[in-house]
């Protein structure tokens, strides 16, 4: 829709609260001023709106920053995004003049040195490069040679640019296609270099220059390698740091530092909670392996456990009985349902309730006080088989240390409320 | 020109342009809404960036 002068005047009157006559005259004044300023070659600025100025016989308008921001609400805050894969090398000009010299001298010096050889070589090159059109001797031959050298120069420059781009983008950012392309280019590069070498063989001076430039190239590439090495060193250091951190975490989860934590008493409750998940995963694995071992070995270990508990049972019972009458806590005996909050040593955590129950029964027969609780972790329900009821973490830990293997080393302590 | 008028002029032109309307100033030209698509741009150092799209105002002189 077009807003003409009439509509604009109406809208302005509505917005400003002035009457239409006033608005019209104001609008005329504004336009006259813009026109006058333009005719005098001055710029006319409306604050927070923009600037009108005369350029090349035309009135131009440059919106102010405020107006631009207000109009660009939809894309506010969008900034240029770097496209890493699309890295292109532009600056080949620094190297290009050297190449030019190389090619020119390589092409020019044989003319002075050995004309007959040069003639044969050049006709060969010209035939290759310019499809044999100017294979006749003399001036036209020189022209053909010039053209071929120019072509090879252009080709070489393009190939070099591509090669350098591939070195940076292809290897650092690692696109497989780019690498392939880089390889192809390198293969293609050998052809012009061979030509160059043919020229260099006939002109040793030019050959020296060419090798000189090649050495420069080597220096450049080694510099690039060095910068890449430092990057690699940083990466290696980071990997080592991460590995150390991971090892520390694993050690912490495995309970190496638990004894240190226990001294603090009550505050242990907090670290005991995050302990839960990782050790549970270990327990799950342990449970799986137990199942894989099969029934017979389980029976054996069961017997062993029974024997060990008989041996260590005496001590445990004595300490346990010392506690039991006063508090109702303990590792063995019947489950005390009257306790509202206690700690238990979780020794099995299984996704199969039957397996959990059978293990719980097995442990009950061995005289343990067994609790079976459910817990939902990551959407899967687990049945946790716990041993004993304890008033605190330190008591539970003490009792857990006295448990026979595999429970002695593979358990976690859980607060139940 | 008083401030009230200029303020109204700014607001009216901006609003009409945002609504994709063309605002004509007879004898001078017209304001139009213009959308610029995103485009790729290469800096002098070789980095390639995607410039974001933007909405802007253009003035077409008569």
Tab-separated table of C-alpha atoms in Angstrom:
chain	number	residue	atom	x	y	z
A	1	UNK	CA	0.000	0.000	0.000
A	2	UNK	CA	1.180	3.481	-0.798
A	3	UNK	CA	0.872	6.254	1.730
A	4	UNK	CA	0.536	9.522	-0.172
A	5	UNK	CA	0.697	13.030	1.173
A	6	UNK	CA	-2.973	13.113	2.214
A	7	UNK	CA	-2.817	9.891	4.172
A	8	UNK	CA	0.485	10.863	5.705
A	9	UNK	CA	-0.984	14.182	6.873
A	10	UNK	CA	-3.934	12.358	8.435
A	11	UNK	CA	-1.708	9.876	10.205
A	12	UNK	CA	0.585	12.628	11.434
A	13	UNK	CA	-2.343	14.657	12.743
A	14	UNK	CA	-3.677	11.620	14.548
A	15	UNK	CA	-0.307	10.862	16.058
A	16	UNK	CA	0.796	14.355	17.034
A	17	UNK	CA	-2.573	15.700	18.176
A	18	UNK	CA	-2.120	18.801	16.032
A	19	UNK	CA	-4.847	19.796	13.607
A	20	UNK	CA	-4.499	18.886	9.938
A	21	UNK	CA	-3.761	22.362	8.661
A	22	UNK	CA	-0.879	22.701	11.073
A	23	UNK	CA	0.454	19.288	10.110
A	24	UNK	CA	0.275	20.040	6.414
A	25	UNK	CA	2.204	23.262	6.766
A	26	UNK	CA	4.785	21.559	8.969
A	27	UNK	CA	5.173	18.755	6.444
A	28	UNK	CA	5.647	21.294	3.657
A	29	UNK	CA	8.275	23.110	5.707
A	30	UNK	CA	10.106	19.880	6.359
A	31	UNK	CA	10.127	18.894	2.696
A	32	UNK	CA	11.179	22.384	1.616
A	33	UNK	CA	14.056	22.324	4.041
A	34	UNK	CA	15.190	18.936	2.805
A	35	UNK	CA	14.964	20.147	-0.800
A	36	UNK	CA	16.819	23.371	-0.070
A	37	UNK	CA	19.582	21.620	1.821
A	38	UNK	CA	19.908	19.113	-1.022
A	39	UNK	CA	20.090	21.830	-3.637
A	40	UNK	CA	22.790	23.615	-1.700
A	41	UNK	CA	24.710	20.353	-1.462
A	42	UNK	CA	24.297	20.182	2.310
A	43	UNK	CA	23.114	17.246	4.284
A	44	UNK	CA	19.913	17.441	6.281
A	45	UNK	CA	19.590	15.409	9.415
A	46	UNK	CA	16.408	14.503	11.232
A	47	UNK	CA	17.541	13.455	14.648
A	48	UNK	CA	17.057	9.762	15.445
A	49	UNK	CA	15.663	9.232	11.962
A	50	UNK	CA	18.342	9.725	9.378
A	51	UNK	CA	20.229	12.007	7.066
A	52	UNK	CA	19.328	13.213	3.599
A	53	UNK	CA	22.183	14.222	1.353
A	54	UNK	CA	22.802	14.877	-2.285
A	55	UNK	CA	25.101	12.372	-3.938
A	56	UNK	CA	25.771	12.084	-7.654
A	57	UNK	CA	22.760	14.217	-8.479
A	58	UNK	CA	20.422	12.029	-6.434
A	59	UNK	CA	18.919	12.527	-3.032
A	60	UNK	CA	20.152	9.783	-0.739
A	61	UNK	CA	18.847	8.836	2.655
A	62	UNK	CA	20.935	7.188	5.310
A	63	UNK	CA	18.836	5.809	8.193
A	64	UNK	CA	20.166	6.569	11.637
A	65	UNK	CA	21.349	3.835	13.965
A	66	UNK	CA	18.188	4.170	16.034
A	67	UNK	CA	15.889	3.742	13.044
A	68	UNK	CA	17.889	0.800	11.733
A	69	UNK	CA	17.690	-0.932	15.094
A	70	UNK	CA	13.982	-0.309	15.397
A	71	UNK	CA	13.288	-1.676	11.931
A	72	UNK	CA	15.487	-4.718	12.442
A	73	UNK	CA	13.719	-6.054	15.551
A	74	UNK	CA	13.143	-9.421	13.913
A	75	UNK	CA	16.840	-10.148	13.522
A	76	UNK	CA	18.073	-8.216	16.528
A	77	UNK	CA	21.309	-9.506	17.981
A	78	UNK	CA	22.220	-11.664	14.999
A	79	UNK	CA	25.904	-11.495	14.246
A	80	UNK	CA	28.036	-12.819	11.408
A	81	UNK	CA	28.707	-16.514	11.885
A	82	UNK	CA	32.054	-17.858	10.829
A	83	UNK	CA	31.836	-20.789	8.424
A	84	UNK	CA	34.834	-22.789	9.462
A	85	UNK	CA	34.698	-25.440	6.753
A	86	UNK	CA	34.635	-22.844	4.014
A	87	UNK	CA	38.009	-21.320	4.813
A	88	UNK	CA	39.642	-19.976	1.679
A	89	UNK	CA	43.132	-18.567	1.281
A	90	UNK	CA	43.191	-15.268	-0.520
A	91	UNK	CA	46.691	-14.003	0.119
A	92	UNK	CA	48.853	-15.690	-2.442
A	93	UNK	CA	50.127	-12.396	-3.801
A	94	UNK	CA	53.171	-12.487	-1.510
A	95	UNK	CA	54.398	-15.696	-3.115
A	96	UNK	CA	53.098	-15.113	-6.602
A	97	UNK	CA	55.775	-12.639	-7.783
A	98	UNK	CA	58.511	-15.139	-6.874
A	99	UNK	CA	56.839	-17.819	-8.929
A	100	UNK	CA	56.491	-15.393	-11.789
A	101	UNK	CA	60.200	-14.710	-11.723
A	102	UNK	CA	60.978	-18.385	-11.564
A	103	UNK	CA	58.893	-19.177	-14.563
A	104	UNK	CA	60.145	-16.229	-16.528
A	105	UNK	CA	63.808	-16.969	-15.916
A	106	UNK	CA	63.280	-20.665	-16.442
A	107	UNK	CA	61.660	-19.921	-19.742
A	108	UNK	CA	63.966	-17.046	-20.779
A	109	UNK	CA	67.484	-18.242	-19.936
A	110	UNK	CA	67.546	-21.204	-22.342
A	111	UNK	CA	66.981	-18.753	-25.161
A	112	UNK	CA	70.330	-17.191	-24.349
A	113	UNK	CA	72.088	-20.471	-23.515
A	114	UNK	CA	71.296	-23.152	-26.096
A	115	UNK	CA	68.825	-22.104	-28.757
A	116	UNK	CA	68.520	-25.443	-30.517
A	117	UNK	CA	67.661	-27.364	-27.329
A	118	UNK	CA	65.331	-24.623	-26.335
A	119	UNK	CA	63.558	-24.905	-29.645
A	120	UNK	CA	62.909	-28.616	-29.189
A	121	UNK	CA	61.825	-28.194	-25.603
A	122	UNK	CA	59.629	-25.273	-26.375
A	123	UNK	CA	57.876	-26.891	-29.272
A	124	UNK	CA	57.149	-29.798	-26.987
A	125	UNK	CA	55.802	-27.516	-24.285
A	126	UNK	CA	53.912	-25.373	-26.706
A	127	UNK	CA	52.380	-28.412	-28.316
A	128	UNK	CA	51.230	-29.594	-24.916
A	129	UNK	CA	50.062	-26.255	-23.640
A	130	UNK	CA	48.521	-24.581	-26.636
A	131	UNK	CA	47.451	-27.721	-28.545
A	132	UNK	CA	50.126	-27.409	-31.221
A	133	UNK	CA	48.756	-24.251	-32.861
A	134	UNK	CA	52.005	-22.294	-32.722
A	135	UNK	CA	54.494	-25.089	-33.322
A	136	UNK	CA	56.256	-23.119	-36.080
A	137	UNK	CA	59.762	-21.798	-35.249
A	138	UNK	CA	60.760	-18.182	-34.578
A	139	UNK	CA	58.629	-15.431	-33.068
A	140	UNK	CA	55.412	-17.345	-32.996
A	141	UNK	CA	57.247	-20.036	-31.034
A	142	UNK	CA	58.181	-17.442	-28.405
A	143	UNK	CA	54.603	-16.342	-28.253
A	144	UNK	CA	53.509	-19.937	-27.690
A	145	UNK	CA	56.122	-20.334	-25.009
A	146	UNK	CA	54.956	-17.163	-23.321
A	147	UNK	CA	51.427	-18.391	-23.335
A	148	UNK	CA	52.374	-21.775	-21.959
A	149	UNK	CA	54.440	-20.217	-19.208
A	150	UNK	CA	51.624	-17.847	-18.383
A	151	UNK	CA	49.189	-20.716	-18.212
A	152	UNK	CA	51.412	-22.849	-16.085
A	153	UNK	CA	52.024	-19.867	-13.835
A	154	UNK	CA	48.326	-19.298	-13.353
A	155	UNK	CA	47.747	-22.988	-12.850
A	156	UNK	CA	50.588	-23.195	-10.364
A	157	UNK	CA	49.357	-20.191	-8.414
A	158	UNK	CA	45.840	-21.571	-8.227
A	159	UNK	CA	47.142	-24.982	-7.241
A	160	UNK	CA	49.328	-23.463	-4.568
A	161	UNK	CA	46.487	-21.429	-3.167
A	162	UNK	CA	44.338	-24.528	-3.091
A	163	UNK	CA	47.111	-26.569	-1.535
A	164	UNK	CA	47.648	-24.043	1.228
A	165	UNK	CA	43.933	-23.768	1.814
A	166	UNK	CA	43.751	-27.548	1.995
A	167	UNK	CA	46.665	-27.611	4.423
A	168	UNK	CA	44.869	-25.256	6.750
A	169	UNK	CA	41.221	-26.108	6.301
A	170	UNK	CA	41.479	-29.742	5.213
A	171	UNK	CA	43.878	-30.955	7.851
A	172	UNK	CA	42.835	-28.798	10.730
A	173	UNK	CA	39.139	-29.035	10.248
A	174	UNK	CA	39.300	-32.476	8.787
A	175	UNK	CA	36.777	-32.874	5.942
A	176	UNK	CA	37.520	-36.182	4.178
A	177	UNK	CA	36.440	-34.851	0.803
A	178	UNK	CA	38.692	-31.872	1.227
A	179	UNK	CA	41.589	-34.156	1.979
A	180	UNK	CA	40.864	-36.165	-1.129
A	181	UNK	CA	40.650	-32.983	-3.139
A	182	UNK	CA	43.936	-31.831	-1.638
A	183	UNK	CA	45.571	-35.107	-2.635
A	184	UNK	CA	44.286	-34.749	-6.150
A	185	UNK	CA	45.627	-31.253	-6.311
A	186	UNK	CA	48.990	-32.342	-5.046
A	187	UNK	CA	49.037	-35.037	-7.709
A	188	UNK	CA	48.077	-32.457	-10.300
A	189	UNK	CA	50.803	-30.169	-9.007
A	190	UNK	CA	53.530	-32.569	-9.973
A	191	UNK	CA	52.940	-31.989	-13.660
A	192	UNK	CA	53.840	-28.306	-13.785
A	193	UNK	CA	56.760	-28.967	-11.463
A	194	UNK	CA	58.119	-31.534	-13.879
A	195	UNK	CA	57.990	-28.952	-16.602
A	196	UNK	CA	59.784	-26.561	-14.386
A	197	UNK	CA	62.458	-29.134	-13.714
A	198	UNK	CA	62.893	-29.705	-17.427
A	199	UNK	CA	63.498	-26.004	-17.811
A	200	UNK	CA	65.794	-25.988	-14.817
A	201	UNK	CA	67.945	-28.795	-16.191
A	202	UNK	CA	68.841	-26.732	-19.203
A	203	UNK	CA	69.445	-23.635	-17.079
A	204	UNK	CA	71.279	-24.314	-13.808
A	205	UNK	CA	70.993	-20.686	-12.686
A	206	UNK	CA	67.267	-20.781	-12.960
A	207	UNK	CA	67.314	-24.135	-11.205
A	208	UNK	CA	69.042	-22.570	-8.236
A	209	UNK	CA	66.432	-19.896	-8.027
A	210	UNK	CA	63.693	-22.456	-8.259
A	211	UNK	CA	65.187	-24.587	-5.498
A	212	UNK	CA	65.644	-21.439	-3.455
A	213	UNK	CA	61.969	-20.701	-3.676
A	214	UNK	CA	61.223	-24.314	-2.865
A	215	UNK	CA	63.355	-24.038	0.257
A	216	UNK	CA	61.384	-20.985	1.219
A	217	UNK	CA	58.281	-23.010	0.845
A	218	UNK	CA	59.745	-25.686	3.104
A	219	UNK	CA	60.556	-23.094	5.728
A	220	UNK	CA	57.021	-21.836	5.542
A	221	UNK	CA	55.494	-25.287	5.880
A	222	UNK	CA	57.760	-26.128	8.825
A	223	UNK	CA	56.622	-22.944	10.510
A	224	UNK	CA	53.059	-24.056	10.045
A	225	UNK	CA	53.927	-27.454	11.440
A	226	UNK	CA	55.442	-25.878	14.502
A	227	UNK	CA	52.302	-23.883	15.219
A	228	UNK	CA	50.289	-27.036	14.747
A	229	UNK	CA	52.638	-28.871	17.135
A	230	UNK	CA	52.032	-26.322	19.859
A	231	UNK	CA	48.311	-26.776	19.355
A	232	UNK	CA	48.798	-30.526	19.633
A	233	UNK	CA	50.786	-30.090	22.816
A	234	UNK	CA	47.985	-28.068	24.370
A	235	UNK	CA	45.491	-30.717	23.317
A	236	UNK	CA	47.662	-33.461	24.852
A	237	UNK	CA	47.958	-31.511	28.102
A	238	UNK	CA	44.201	-31.125	28.254
A	239	UNK	CA	43.705	-34.848	27.649
A	240	UNK	CA	46.102	-35.641	30.499
A	241	UNK	CA	44.310	-33.261	32.851
A	242	UNK	CA	40.958	-34.810	31.951
A	243	UNK	CA	42.352	-38.306	32.428
A	244	UNK	CA	43.693	-37.403	35.882
A	245	UNK	CA	40.370	-35.861	36.825
A	246	UNK	CA	38.532	-38.951	35.624
A	247	UNK	CA	40.876	-41.225	37.574
A	248	UNK	CA	40.267	-39.126	40.683
A	249	UNK	CA	36.537	-39.378	40.206
A	250	UNK	CA	36.712	-43.147	39.776
A	251	UNK	CA	38.873	-43.467	42.886
A	252	UNK	CA	36.416	-41.328	44.824
A	253	UNK	CA	33.524	-43.450	43.621
A	254	UNK	CA	35.337	-46.625	44.511
A	255	UNK	CA	35.429	-45.375	48.074
A	256	UNK	CA	39.161	-44.775	48.456
A	257	UNK	CA	38.495	-41.494	50.228
A	258	UNK	CA	35.490	-42.668	52.196
A	259	UNK	CA	37.445	-43.200	55.389
A	260	UNK	CA	38.590	-39.583	55.271
A	261	UNK	CA	35.027	-38.457	54.714
A	262	UNK	CA	33.664	-40.507	57.597
A	263	UNK	CA	35.577	-38.569	60.213
A	264	UNK	CA	33.364	-35.584	59.637
A	265	UNK	CA	30.348	-37.468	60.893
A	266	UNK	CA	27.058	-35.841	59.986
A	267	UNK	CA	28.222	-34.011	56.892
A	268	UNK	CA	28.870	-37.372	55.290
A	269	UNK	CA	25.229	-37.667	54.472
A	270	UNK	CA	25.587	-35.233	51.633
A	271	UNK	CA	28.495	-36.959	49.830
A	272	UNK	CA	26.848	-40.308	50.386
A	273	UNK	CA	23.987	-39.293	48.118
A	274	UNK	CA	25.968	-38.581	44.936
A	275	UNK	CA	27.883	-41.746	45.692
A	276	UNK	CA	24.700	-43.596	44.953
A	277	UNK	CA	24.518	-43.777	41.179
A	278	UNK	CA	28.018	-44.695	40.041
A	279	UNK	CA	28.470	-47.434	42.622
A	280	UNK	CA	25.056	-48.688	41.734
A	281	UNK	CA	26.212	-49.086	38.167
A	282	UNK	CA	29.184	-51.052	39.468
A	283	UNK	CA	26.850	-53.138	41.528
A	284	UNK	CA	24.681	-53.802	38.511
A	285	UNK	CA	27.732	-55.020	36.648
A	286	UNK	CA	28.771	-57.133	39.553
A	287	UNK	CA	25.328	-58.621	39.753
A	288	UNK	CA	25.425	-59.419	36.061
A	289	UNK	CA	28.748	-61.178	36.342
A	290	UNK	CA	27.466	-63.150	39.289
A	291	UNK	CA	24.583	-64.316	37.175
A	292	UNK	CA	26.911	-65.232	34.350
A	293	UNK	CA	29.030	-67.325	36.659
A	294	UNK	CA	26.066	-69.589	37.128
A	295	UNK	CA	24.437	-71.477	39.944
A	296	UNK	CA	27.259	-73.737	41.106
A	297	UNK	CA	29.796	-71.008	41.728
A	298	UNK	CA	27.131	-68.968	43.426
A	299	UNK	CA	26.422	-71.832	45.771
A	300	UNK	CA	30.102	-72.095	46.519
A	301	UNK	CA	30.410	-68.424	47.280
A	302	UNK	CA	27.212	-68.699	49.264
A	303	UNK	CA	28.759	-71.435	51.375
A	304	UNK	CA	31.897	-69.408	51.811
A	305	UNK	CA	29.864	-66.428	52.888
A	306	UNK	CA	27.995	-68.587	55.332
A	307	UNK	CA	31.258	-69.891	56.777
A	308	UNK	CA	32.764	-66.452	57.071
A	309	UNK	CA	29.727	-65.025	58.706
A	310	UNK	CA	29.829	-67.806	61.233
A	311	UNK	CA	33.389	-66.844	62.028
A	312	UNK	CA	32.902	-63.121	62.100
A	313	UNK	CA	29.334	-63.437	63.278
A	314	UNK	CA	30.345	-63.846	66.879
A	315	UNK	CA	31.998	-60.501	67.041
A	316	UNK	CA	29.288	-58.797	65.083
A	317	UNK	CA	26.549	-60.228	67.201
A	318	UNK	CA	28.242	-59.111	70.362
A	319	UNK	CA	28.559	-55.545	69.158
A	320	UNK	CA	25.152	-55.748	67.532
A	321	UNK	CA	23.518	-56.983	70.730
A	322	UNK	CA	25.190	-54.177	72.572
A	323	UNK	CA	23.312	-51.769	70.360
A	324	UNK	CA	20.094	-53.642	69.732
A	325	UNK	CA	18.377	-53.410	73.088
A	326	UNK	CA	18.911	-49.693	73.439
A	327	UNK	CA	18.303	-48.452	69.897
A	328	UNK	CA	16.741	-51.198	67.781
A	329	UNK	CA	19.498	-50.880	65.180
A	330	UNK	CA	21.724	-53.716	64.016
A	331	UNK	CA	23.100	-55.801	61.206
A	332	UNK	CA	21.447	-59.070	62.157
A	333	UNK	CA	18.172	-60.343	63.508
A	334	UNK	CA	14.657	-59.378	62.549
A	335	UNK	CA	13.743	-56.243	60.653
A	336	UNK	CA	12.711	-53.490	63.051
A	337	UNK	CA	9.702	-51.914	61.347
A	338	UNK	CA	9.312	-49.251	64.010
A	339	UNK	CA	12.396	-47.376	62.828
A	340	UNK	CA	11.337	-44.427	60.684
A	341	UNK	CA	14.786	-43.434	59.499
A	342	UNK	CA	17.880	-45.570	59.257
A	343	UNK	CA	20.894	-46.376	57.101
A	344	UNK	CA	21.305	-49.664	55.327
A	345	UNK	CA	24.123	-51.329	53.392
A	346	UNK	CA	22.855	-51.980	49.871
A	347	UNK	CA	24.577	-55.070	48.483
A	348	UNK	CA	22.357	-55.921	45.530
A	349	UNK	CA	20.472	-53.699	43.147
A	350	UNK	CA	18.609	-55.678	40.511
A	351	UNK	CA	16.064	-54.912	37.843
A	352	UNK	CA	14.436	-58.308	38.457
A	353	UNK	CA	12.290	-58.464	41.582
A	354	UNK	CA	12.365	-62.302	41.777
A	355	UNK	CA	16.146	-62.378	41.679
A	356	UNK	CA	16.247	-59.675	44.334
A	357	UNK	CA	13.826	-61.597	46.547
A	358	UNK	CA	15.739	-64.867	46.191
A	359	UNK	CA	18.949	-63.132	47.174
A	360	UNK	CA	17.205	-61.439	50.037
A	361	UNK	CA	15.909	-64.824	51.255
A	362	UNK	CA	19.370	-66.281	50.937
A	363	UNK	CA	20.800	-63.489	53.069
A	364	UNK	CA	17.962	-63.794	55.570
A	365	UNK	CA	18.817	-67.452	56.034
A	366	UNK	CA	22.334	-66.388	56.844
A	367	UNK	CA	20.914	-64.364	59.704
A	368	UNK	CA	21.115	-60.895	58.257
A	369	UNK	CA	18.534	-58.230	58.764
A	370	UNK	CA	17.444	-57.707	55.132
A	371	UNK	CA	15.573	-54.801	53.598
A	372	UNK	CA	14.295	-54.725	50.030
A	373	UNK	CA	13.443	-51.331	48.637
A	374	UNK	CA	12.611	-50.175	45.144
A	375	UNK	CA	14.274	-47.283	43.412
A	376	UNK	CA	13.666	-45.841	39.957
A	377	UNK	CA	16.780	-44.804	38.127
A	378	UNK	CA	16.631	-43.477	34.600
A	379	UNK	CA	13.131	-44.892	34.077
A	380	UNK	CA	14.075	-48.418	35.180
A	381	UNK	CA	12.938	-49.844	38.476
A	382	UNK	CA	15.537	-51.547	40.628
A	383	UNK	CA	15.120	-53.679	43.720
A	384	UNK	CA	17.765	-52.863	46.244
A	385	UNK	CA	18.675	-55.494	48.777
A	386	UNK	CA	20.089	-53.888	51.894
A	387	UNK	CA	21.629	-55.366	55.015
A	388	UNK	CA	21.023	-54.089	58.528
A	389	UNK	CA	19.577	-50.968	60.033
A	390	UNK	CA	21.963	-48.386	61.396
A	391	UNK	CA	21.563	-45.082	63.168
A	392	UNK	CA	24.370	-43.378	61.266
A	393	UNK	CA	26.666	-43.686	58.294
A	394	UNK	CA	29.717	-44.423	60.429
A	395	UNK	CA	27.996	-47.374	62.132
A	396	UNK	CA	26.851	-48.710	58.790
A	397	UNK	CA	30.327	-48.267	57.353
A	398	UNK	CA	31.873	-50.099	60.281
A	399	UNK	CA	29.486	-53.008	59.851
A	400	UNK	CA	30.002	-53.019	56.084
A	401	UNK	CA	33.759	-53.330	56.549
A	402	UNK	CA	33.142	-56.543	58.447
A	403	UNK	CA	30.998	-58.065	55.696
A	404	UNK	CA	32.349	-61.027	53.723
A	405	UNK	CA	33.302	-60.618	50.063
A	406	UNK	CA	31.939	-59.683	47.597
A	407	UNK	CA	29.804	-57.476	49.833
A	408	UNK	CA	32.729	-56.117	51.795
A	409	UNK	CA	34.060	-54.199	48.817
A	410	UNK	CA	30.949	-53.855	46.683
A	411	UNK	CA	28.194	-51.988	48.471
A	412	UNK	CA	26.868	-48.566	49.178
A	413	UNK	CA	25.174	-47.040	52.143
A	414	UNK	CA	21.723	-45.600	51.729
A	415	UNK	CA	19.571	-43.532	53.998
A	416	UNK	CA	16.018	-44.848	54.215
A	417	UNK	CA	13.218	-42.683	55.578
B	1	UNK	CA	8.773	22.619	12.858
B	2	UNK	CA	8.099	21.721	16.384
B	3	UNK	CA	9.265	18.690	18.226
B	4	UNK	CA	5.842	17.118	18.450
B	5	UNK	CA	5.527	17.100	14.686
B	6	UNK	CA	8.986	15.645	14.145
B	7	UNK	CA	8.366	12.944	16.715
B	8	UNK	CA	5.096	12.051	14.999
B	9	UNK	CA	6.850	12.020	11.618
B	10	UNK	CA	9.515	9.586	12.849
B	11	UNK	CA	6.973	7.264	14.387
B	12	UNK	CA	4.523	7.308	11.502
B	13	UNK	CA	7.162	6.672	8.864
B	14	UNK	CA	8.712	3.879	10.895
B	15	UNK	CA	5.393	2.175	11.570
B	16	UNK	CA	4.173	2.416	7.999
B	17	UNK	CA	7.474	1.129	6.647
B	18	UNK	CA	7.404	-1.760	9.108
B	19	UNK	CA	3.951	-2.618	7.749
B	20	UNK	CA	5.547	-2.823	4.297
B	21	UNK	CA	3.794	0.348	3.217
B	22	UNK	CA	5.493	2.806	0.924
B	23	UNK	CA	5.579	6.359	2.288
B	24	UNK	CA	5.718	8.982	-0.422
B	25	UNK	CA	7.076	12.475	0.049
B	26	UNK	CA	5.882	14.243	-3.098
B	27	UNK	CA	8.704	15.750	-5.077
B	28	UNK	CA	11.375	14.062	-2.958
B	29	UNK	CA	10.979	10.331	-3.112
B	30	UNK	CA	9.552	7.469	-1.130
B	31	UNK	CA	10.526	5.315	1.819
B	32	UNK	CA	10.254	1.595	1.354
B	33	UNK	CA	10.754	-1.474	3.445
B	34	UNK	CA	13.550	-3.732	2.334
B	35	UNK	CA	14.570	-7.169	3.472
B	36	UNK	CA	18.128	-8.256	2.877
B	37	UNK	CA	18.775	-11.971	2.820
B	38	UNK	CA	21.675	-13.533	4.611
B	39	UNK	CA	24.758	-13.869	2.485
B	40	UNK	CA	28.258	-15.251	2.612
B	41	UNK	CA	31.087	-12.839	2.885
B	42	UNK	CA	34.825	-13.310	2.882
B	43	UNK	CA	37.027	-11.104	4.986
B	44	UNK	CA	40.443	-10.015	3.785
B	45	UNK	CA	42.123	-12.551	6.045
B	46	UNK	CA	40.334	-15.413	4.293
B	47	UNK	CA	37.703	-16.169	6.893
B	48	UNK	CA	34.278	-16.835	5.420
B	49	UNK	CA	31.295	-15.663	7.425
B	50	UNK	CA	27.554	-15.827	7.006
B	51	UNK	CA	26.128	-12.344	7.418
B	52	UNK	CA	22.731	-12.362	9.087
B	53	UNK	CA	19.577	-11.254	7.290
B	54	UNK	CA	18.186	-7.854	8.150
B	55	UNK	CA	15.263	-5.554	7.568
B	56	UNK	CA	16.020	-2.017	6.597
B	57	UNK	CA	14.565	1.102	5.061
B	58	UNK	CA	15.456	2.445	1.659
B	59	UNK	CA	14.737	5.798	0.142
B	60	UNK	CA	14.071	5.935	-3.577
B	61	UNK	CA	14.441	9.457	-4.944
B	62	UNK	CA	12.127	10.725	-7.634
